[in-house]
Coordinates of C-alpha atoms in Angstrom, one line a residue:
M1 CA 204.7 46.8 143.8
H2 CA 202.5 43.9 142.9
T3 CA 199.1 44.1 144.6
P4 CA 197.2 40.9 145.6
L5 CA 193.8 40.9 143.9
V6 CA 190.8 38.6 143.8
A7 CA 188.5 38.2 140.8
R8 CA 185.1 36.8 141.6
C9 CA 183.2 35.0 138.8
L10 CA 180.5 32.5 138.0
R11 CA 181.2 28.9 139.2
G12 CA 182.7 27.2 136.2
L13 CA 184.4 30.3 134.7
E14 CA 187.5 30.3 137.0
A15 CA 189.8 29.0 134.3
V16 CA 188.4 31.5 131.7
V17 CA 189.0 34.4 134.1
A18 CA 192.5 33.1 134.8
A19 CA 193.2 32.9 131.1
E20 CA 192.1 36.5 130.6
V21 CA 194.4 37.6 133.4
L22 CA 197.3 35.9 131.8
G23 CA 196.5 36.7 128.3
S24 CA 196.1 40.4 129.1
G25 CA 199.5 40.5 130.8
L26 CA 197.9 41.7 134.1
G27 CA 200.0 39.6 136.4
A28 CA 200.6 36.1 137.8
I29 CA 197.9 33.7 139.0
T30 CA 198.5 32.6 142.6
E31 CA 195.5 30.4 143.3
L32 CA 192.1 29.2 141.9
R33 CA 189.3 28.7 144.4
H34 CA 185.5 28.3 144.3
R35 CA 184.4 31.3 142.2
E36 CA 187.7 33.1 142.8
V37 CA 190.9 33.8 140.9
H38 CA 193.7 35.1 143.0
F39 CA 196.5 37.0 141.2
R40 CA 199.0 39.8 141.6
T41 CA 199.3 42.8 139.4
H42 CA 201.0 46.1 139.1
L43 CA 197.9 47.7 137.5
S44 CA 195.4 49.7 139.6
A45 CA 192.2 48.7 137.7
P46 CA 192.5 45.5 135.7
P47 CA 189.9 45.6 132.8
L48 CA 188.6 42.1 133.2
R49 CA 185.4 41.4 131.2
T50 CA 184.8 37.7 132.2
A51 CA 184.9 38.5 136.0
D52 CA 181.9 39.6 138.0
D53 CA 184.0 41.8 140.1
V54 CA 187.6 42.5 141.3
F55 CA 188.7 43.1 144.9
L56 CA 191.8 44.0 146.9
L57 CA 192.7 41.1 149.2
A58 CA 192.4 42.5 152.7
A59 CA 192.8 39.6 155.2
E60 CA 192.3 35.9 155.7
R61 CA 191.9 33.6 158.7
P62 CA 190.6 30.0 159.2
D63 CA 186.8 29.5 158.6
I64 CA 184.8 29.8 161.9
G65 CA 182.8 26.6 161.2
T66 CA 179.1 26.1 160.9
T67 CA 177.7 27.4 164.3
R68 CA 176.9 30.9 165.3
Q69 CA 178.9 30.5 168.6
R70 CA 182.1 31.5 166.8
L71 CA 180.7 34.4 164.8
H72 CA 182.5 37.0 166.9
E73 CA 185.8 35.6 165.7
L74 CA 185.2 37.1 162.2
A75 CA 185.9 40.5 163.8
E76 CA 189.5 39.4 163.7
L77 CA 189.5 40.0 159.9
A78 CA 189.1 43.8 160.6
E79 CA 192.1 43.7 162.9
L80 CA 194.2 41.7 160.5
A81 CA 193.4 44.1 157.6
D82 CA 195.1 47.4 156.9
P83 CA 192.0 49.4 155.7
E84 CA 193.8 52.7 155.5
R85 CA 196.4 51.2 153.1
L86 CA 193.7 49.4 151.1
L87 CA 191.6 52.5 150.7
S88 CA 194.7 54.5 149.7
L89 CA 195.3 51.9 146.9
R90 CA 191.7 52.1 145.9
Y91 CA 191.6 55.8 145.7
G92 CA 195.0 56.3 144.2
G93 CA 197.0 57.6 147.2
T94 CA 194.6 60.3 148.4
T95 CA 193.5 60.5 152.0
P96 CA 190.9 57.7 152.0
T97 CA 188.7 58.2 155.0
R98 CA 187.8 61.8 154.0
R99 CA 186.3 60.4 150.7
I100 CA 184.0 57.8 152.1
T101 CA 180.7 58.3 153.8
G102 CA 180.4 54.7 155.1
I103 CA 180.9 51.1 154.4
D104 CA 178.8 48.0 153.6
V105 CA 179.7 44.3 153.6
S106 CA 178.3 41.5 151.4
A107 CA 178.9 37.9 152.6
S108 CA 178.5 34.4 151.1
F109 CA 179.4 31.0 152.4
L110 CA 179.5 27.4 151.3
G111 CA 177.5 24.8 153.2
R112 CA 174.8 25.1 155.8
R113 CA 175.4 27.3 158.8
T114 CA 173.3 28.2 161.9
F115 CA 173.8 31.8 161.1
T116 CA 172.8 34.0 158.2
R117 CA 174.9 36.0 155.8
Y118 CA 173.6 39.2 157.5
D119 CA 174.9 37.9 160.9
A120 CA 178.4 37.5 159.4
E121 CA 178.2 40.9 157.6
D122 CA 177.3 42.8 160.7
V123 CA 180.1 41.4 162.8
V124 CA 182.7 42.3 160.2
G125 CA 181.1 45.6 159.1
Q126 CA 180.8 46.9 162.6
A127 CA 184.4 46.1 163.4
L128 CA 185.6 47.8 160.2
A129 CA 183.5 50.9 160.8
R130 CA 185.0 51.2 164.3
R131 CA 188.5 51.1 162.8
L132 CA 187.8 53.6 160.2
G133 CA 185.5 55.9 162.2
V134 CA 182.7 55.9 159.6
P135 CA 179.1 54.6 159.6
Y136 CA 178.3 51.0 158.8
H137 CA 175.3 50.3 156.5
S138 CA 173.7 46.9 157.1
R139 CA 172.3 45.0 154.2
R140 CA 169.8 43.3 156.5
T141 CA 167.2 45.9 155.8
G142 CA 167.3 45.2 152.1
T143 CA 168.0 48.9 151.2
A144 CA 170.8 49.9 149.0
P145 CA 173.9 51.5 150.6
P146 CA 174.0 55.3 150.4
P147 CA 176.2 56.9 147.8
G148 CA 179.8 57.7 148.7
G149 CA 180.5 54.5 150.6
C150 CA 182.8 51.6 149.8
G151 CA 181.9 47.9 149.5
W152 CA 183.6 45.0 151.2
R153 CA 183.2 41.3 150.5
L154 CA 183.4 38.4 153.0
T155 CA 183.6 34.7 151.9
L156 CA 183.7 31.5 153.9
D157 CA 184.5 28.4 151.9
G158 CA 184.8 25.8 154.7
T159 CA 188.6 26.3 155.0
R160 CA 189.2 30.1 155.0
A161 CA 187.4 33.3 155.8
T162 CA 188.5 36.0 153.4
L163 CA 187.9 39.7 153.5
M164 CA 188.2 41.8 150.4
L165 CA 187.7 45.5 149.4
R166 CA 185.9 46.2 146.1
L167 CA 188.3 47.9 143.7
D168 CA 185.6 50.1 142.1
D169 CA 182.4 51.9 143.1
R170 CA 180.3 49.4 141.2
P171 CA 180.6 45.7 140.3
L172 CA 182.2 45.0 137.0
H173 CA 179.3 42.9 135.8
R174 CA 177.1 46.1 135.8
R175 CA 177.9 47.2 132.3
P176 CA 177.3 50.9 131.4
Y177 CA 175.8 49.9 128.0
K178 CA 173.1 47.8 129.6
Q179 CA 170.4 50.4 130.1
H180 CA 167.6 48.2 129.0
T181 CA 166.8 44.6 129.9
I182 CA 164.2 41.9 129.4
P183 CA 163.3 38.6 131.2
G184 CA 166.0 36.0 130.6
T185 CA 168.7 38.6 129.6
L186 CA 172.2 37.1 129.8
H187 CA 174.8 37.9 132.5
P188 CA 177.4 40.1 130.8
P189 CA 180.6 38.3 132.1
L190 CA 179.1 35.0 130.8
A191 CA 178.4 36.6 127.5
A192 CA 182.0 37.9 127.4
A193 CA 183.3 34.3 128.2
M194 CA 181.2 32.9 125.4
A195 CA 182.7 35.4 123.0
V196 CA 186.2 34.4 124.0
L197 CA 185.3 30.7 123.6
A198 CA 184.0 31.4 120.1
D199 CA 187.4 32.7 118.9
I200 CA 186.0 35.4 116.6
R201 CA 188.4 36.7 114.0
P202 CA 188.5 39.9 111.9
G203 CA 186.1 39.6 109.0
H204 CA 183.9 36.9 110.6
T205 CA 180.2 37.2 110.4
V206 CA 178.7 36.5 113.9
L207 CA 175.0 35.7 114.5
D208 CA 172.7 35.6 117.5
P209 CA 169.3 34.2 116.2
C210 CA 167.6 34.9 119.5
C211 CA 169.4 38.1 120.5
G212 CA 167.2 39.3 123.3
A213 CA 168.6 42.5 124.8
G214 CA 171.8 42.1 122.7
T215 CA 174.2 41.3 125.4
L216 CA 176.0 38.5 123.6
L217 CA 176.5 40.5 120.4
I218 CA 177.7 43.6 122.3
E219 CA 180.3 41.7 124.3
A220 CA 181.5 40.0 121.1
A221 CA 181.7 43.4 119.3
L222 CA 183.7 44.9 122.2
A223 CA 186.1 42.0 122.1
Q224 CA 186.5 41.9 118.2
P225 CA 185.3 45.1 116.6
D226 CA 186.6 44.0 113.1
A227 CA 183.9 41.4 112.7
R228 CA 180.3 41.7 111.4
F229 CA 177.4 41.2 113.9
Q230 CA 173.8 40.3 113.2
G231 CA 171.0 39.7 115.7
F232 CA 167.4 38.5 115.3
D233 CA 164.4 38.2 117.6
L234 CA 160.6 38.1 117.3
S235 CA 159.9 40.2 120.4
E236 CA 159.5 43.9 119.7
N237 CA 160.5 44.6 123.3
A238 CA 163.7 42.6 122.9
L239 CA 164.5 44.4 119.6
A240 CA 164.0 47.8 121.2
A241 CA 166.2 46.9 124.1
A242 CA 168.9 45.4 121.9
R243 CA 169.0 48.5 119.6
A244 CA 169.2 50.9 122.5
N245 CA 171.9 48.9 124.3
A246 CA 174.0 48.5 121.1
A247 CA 173.4 52.1 119.8
E248 CA 177.1 52.9 119.7
L249 CA 178.2 49.7 118.1
P250 CA 178.0 48.4 114.4
I251 CA 175.5 45.7 115.2
T252 CA 172.5 44.9 112.9
I253 CA 169.3 44.1 114.8
R254 CA 166.3 42.8 112.8
R255 CA 163.0 41.0 113.4
S256 CA 162.8 37.4 112.3
D257 CA 161.9 33.9 113.4
A258 CA 164.9 31.9 114.4
A259 CA 163.6 29.0 112.4
R260 CA 163.4 31.0 109.2
L261 CA 166.3 33.4 109.1
P262 CA 166.7 35.8 106.1
L263 CA 170.2 34.6 105.6
P264 CA 171.9 32.6 102.8
D265 CA 173.2 29.1 103.3
N266 CA 176.8 28.8 104.7
S267 CA 177.0 32.5 105.5
I268 CA 177.7 32.6 109.2
D269 CA 181.1 31.9 110.8
R270 CA 180.1 32.0 114.4
V271 CA 176.9 31.6 116.3
L272 CA 176.5 32.9 119.9
C273 CA 173.2 32.2 121.5
N274 CA 171.2 31.7 124.7
P275 CA 168.1 30.2 123.1
P276 CA 164.6 30.5 124.6
W277 CA 164.6 27.2 126.6
G278 CA 161.4 27.8 128.5
T279 CA 160.7 29.6 131.8
Q280 CA 162.0 33.2 131.6
A281 CA 161.7 33.4 127.8
H282 CA 159.5 31.0 125.8
A283 CA 159.9 30.0 122.1
D284 CA 157.7 31.9 119.7
G285 CA 156.7 31.6 116.1
L286 CA 157.7 28.4 114.2
L287 CA 159.9 27.1 117.1
A288 CA 156.9 26.9 119.4
A289 CA 155.4 24.2 117.2
T290 CA 158.6 22.6 116.0
P291 CA 161.6 23.1 118.3
S292 CA 163.9 21.0 116.2
R293 CA 163.9 23.7 113.4
W294 CA 166.2 25.7 115.6
W295 CA 169.0 23.1 115.0
T296 CA 168.4 22.6 111.3
E297 CA 168.4 26.3 110.7
L298 CA 171.6 26.6 112.6
R299 CA 173.2 24.0 110.4
R300 CA 171.9 25.7 107.3
V301 CA 173.4 29.1 107.9
L302 CA 176.8 28.0 109.4
T303 CA 179.8 27.7 107.0
P304 CA 181.4 24.2 106.9
E305 CA 184.1 25.5 109.3
G306 CA 181.6 27.5 111.4
T307 CA 181.1 27.0 115.1
A308 CA 178.5 27.7 117.7
V309 CA 178.8 28.6 121.4
L310 CA 175.6 28.0 123.2
L311 CA 174.1 27.9 126.7
L312 CA 172.3 24.6 127.1
P313 CA 170.2 23.8 130.1
D314 CA 170.9 20.1 130.5
R315 CA 172.4 16.9 129.1
E316 CA 169.3 16.2 127.0
N317 CA 170.0 19.3 124.9
L318 CA 173.6 18.2 124.4
T319 CA 172.3 14.9 123.1
T320 CA 169.9 16.7 120.8
A321 CA 172.8 18.8 119.4
I322 CA 174.7 15.7 118.6
R323 CA 171.7 14.1 116.9
H324 CA 171.4 17.1 114.7
G325 CA 175.0 16.9 113.4
F326 CA 177.0 18.8 116.0
T327 CA 180.1 17.7 117.9
P328 CA 181.0 19.3 121.3
V329 CA 184.6 20.4 121.4
H330 CA 184.3 22.1 124.8
I331 CA 181.7 21.6 127.5
Q332 CA 181.7 23.4 130.9
R333 CA 179.1 23.1 133.6
L334 CA 178.2 26.4 135.2
R335 CA 176.2 27.5 138.2
L336 CA 173.9 30.4 137.3
S337 CA 170.8 31.7 139.1
G338 CA 170.2 28.4 140.9
A339 CA 170.5 26.3 137.7
Q340 CA 173.5 24.3 136.3
P341 CA 173.5 24.9 132.5
F342 CA 176.2 23.8 130.1
L343 CA 178.4 26.2 128.2
A344 CA 179.0 24.3 124.9
H345 CA 181.3 25.0 122.0
L346 CA 180.0 23.0 119.0
T347 CA 181.3 22.2 115.5
Q348 CA 179.6 20.4 112.7
T349 CA 180.6 16.7 112.4
D350 CA 183.0 15.9 109.5
A351 CA 180.3 14.1 107.6
D352 CA 177.8 17.0 108.1
R353 CA 180.3 19.6 107.0
A354 CA 180.4 18.2 103.5
R355 CA 176.6 17.6 103.4
P356 CA 174.6 20.0 101.3
S357 CA 171.9 22.1 103.1
R358 CA 168.3 21.0 102.9
Q359 CA 165.8 22.4 100.4
R360 CA 163.0 24.4 101.9
P361 CA 159.5 24.3 100.5
A362 CA 158.6 27.2 98.3
G363 CA 158.1 30.4 100.1
E364 CA 159.5 29.1 103.4
G365 CA 162.8 31.0 103.4
P366 CA 165.1 33.5 101.8
V367 CA 166.2 33.1 98.2
R368 CA 169.7 31.6 98.1
S369 CA 172.3 31.4 95.3
G370 CA 173.0 28.1 93.6
E371 CA 170.9 25.1 92.9
P372 CA 168.6 23.9 95.7
K373 CA 169.9 20.8 97.4
S374 CA 168.3 18.5 99.9
R375 CA 169.3 17.3 103.4
P376 CA 168.0 14.2 105.2
A377 CA 165.4 15.1 107.8
C378 CA 166.6 15.2 111.4
P379 CA 166.1 11.8 113.1
Q380 CA 164.6 13.2 116.3
R381 CA 163.1 16.4 117.5
S382 CA 164.5 18.1 120.5
R383 CA 162.5 19.6 123.3
V384 CA 164.5 22.6 123.8
C385 CA 161.6 25.0 124.5
K386 CA 160.5 23.0 127.5
Q387 CA 163.5 23.9 129.5
R388 CA 164.0 27.1 131.5
R389 CA 166.0 29.8 129.8
V390 CA 168.9 30.4 132.1
A391 CA 170.6 33.8 132.7

């Protein structure tokens, strides 16, 4: 039997999640919606890494509109659903209601409404609790649901009201490895999507020059364990978090300024990075005084065929990348934590691929093989550190 499932994701990653579903042979895509990928599968627990979470599709009905006068109609979703069957699927055929201590509902909607998410959650949650004969835990109080319960999801997109049951006890985006975090740490499913976009091959050397808590390198190493991974950061807190999170993986974490990396020219095949754009994580060291050095150092260490997958906060930074000799081959606008950054896949322009790397002043960088060569100075300096670091 093929079960209808819904993968929830960041806005802008719907196509990436759909590609993962198809590429993993999980099933057939039935529909793409706002932050949702609907598909059918014969597997009980699809191992999707680019999705925030996966749910069993429970019931749908027309959206109730924008006013609270029709809130009571959402209770119909509890009547349309078959919670006993859904819980049986979730728990692998065992008697479901004996295993749960209660339920909770998390809601979201598009557009302005005269009711709150908590109003919608309570209507559906109370109706479900009555059907199942178990307690309902309201999220209105701000307290976490007690252990032993199961989570339901309600969405209203202006056309449909959809009710879903979470497939697992915890959301997929809460990775077990992520025991330590720092301000500005990257959302793991986004990191997984960036690793996919980078097309990392066996034998590649992968770099994150501002690795933070190590999320990007960890997701990349889980996706392609036969590559080599190096991360650098100036923050001791970030280095400690990255080393602890990546303890079980062959990832090298070292302290260094992103503008003066201890790496030879043309030694990196792939760069994955969410640079310190400003608010949550500020540039330090040489980048604080000269932000453009981030781009020139990136060009120096990349091989002629190397590529970079970066999270950029705005169009200005895309323009800066182009001015520093990079060509965008893929750009995707995202919605993340109230901001709209760009997910950009960059290659070096054809002219720049053949251009020798610049010569650093004596004592400014690592010793490199071959005769020193020069590179014309960058025409303009970017202002990357003035922007907020997103994630």
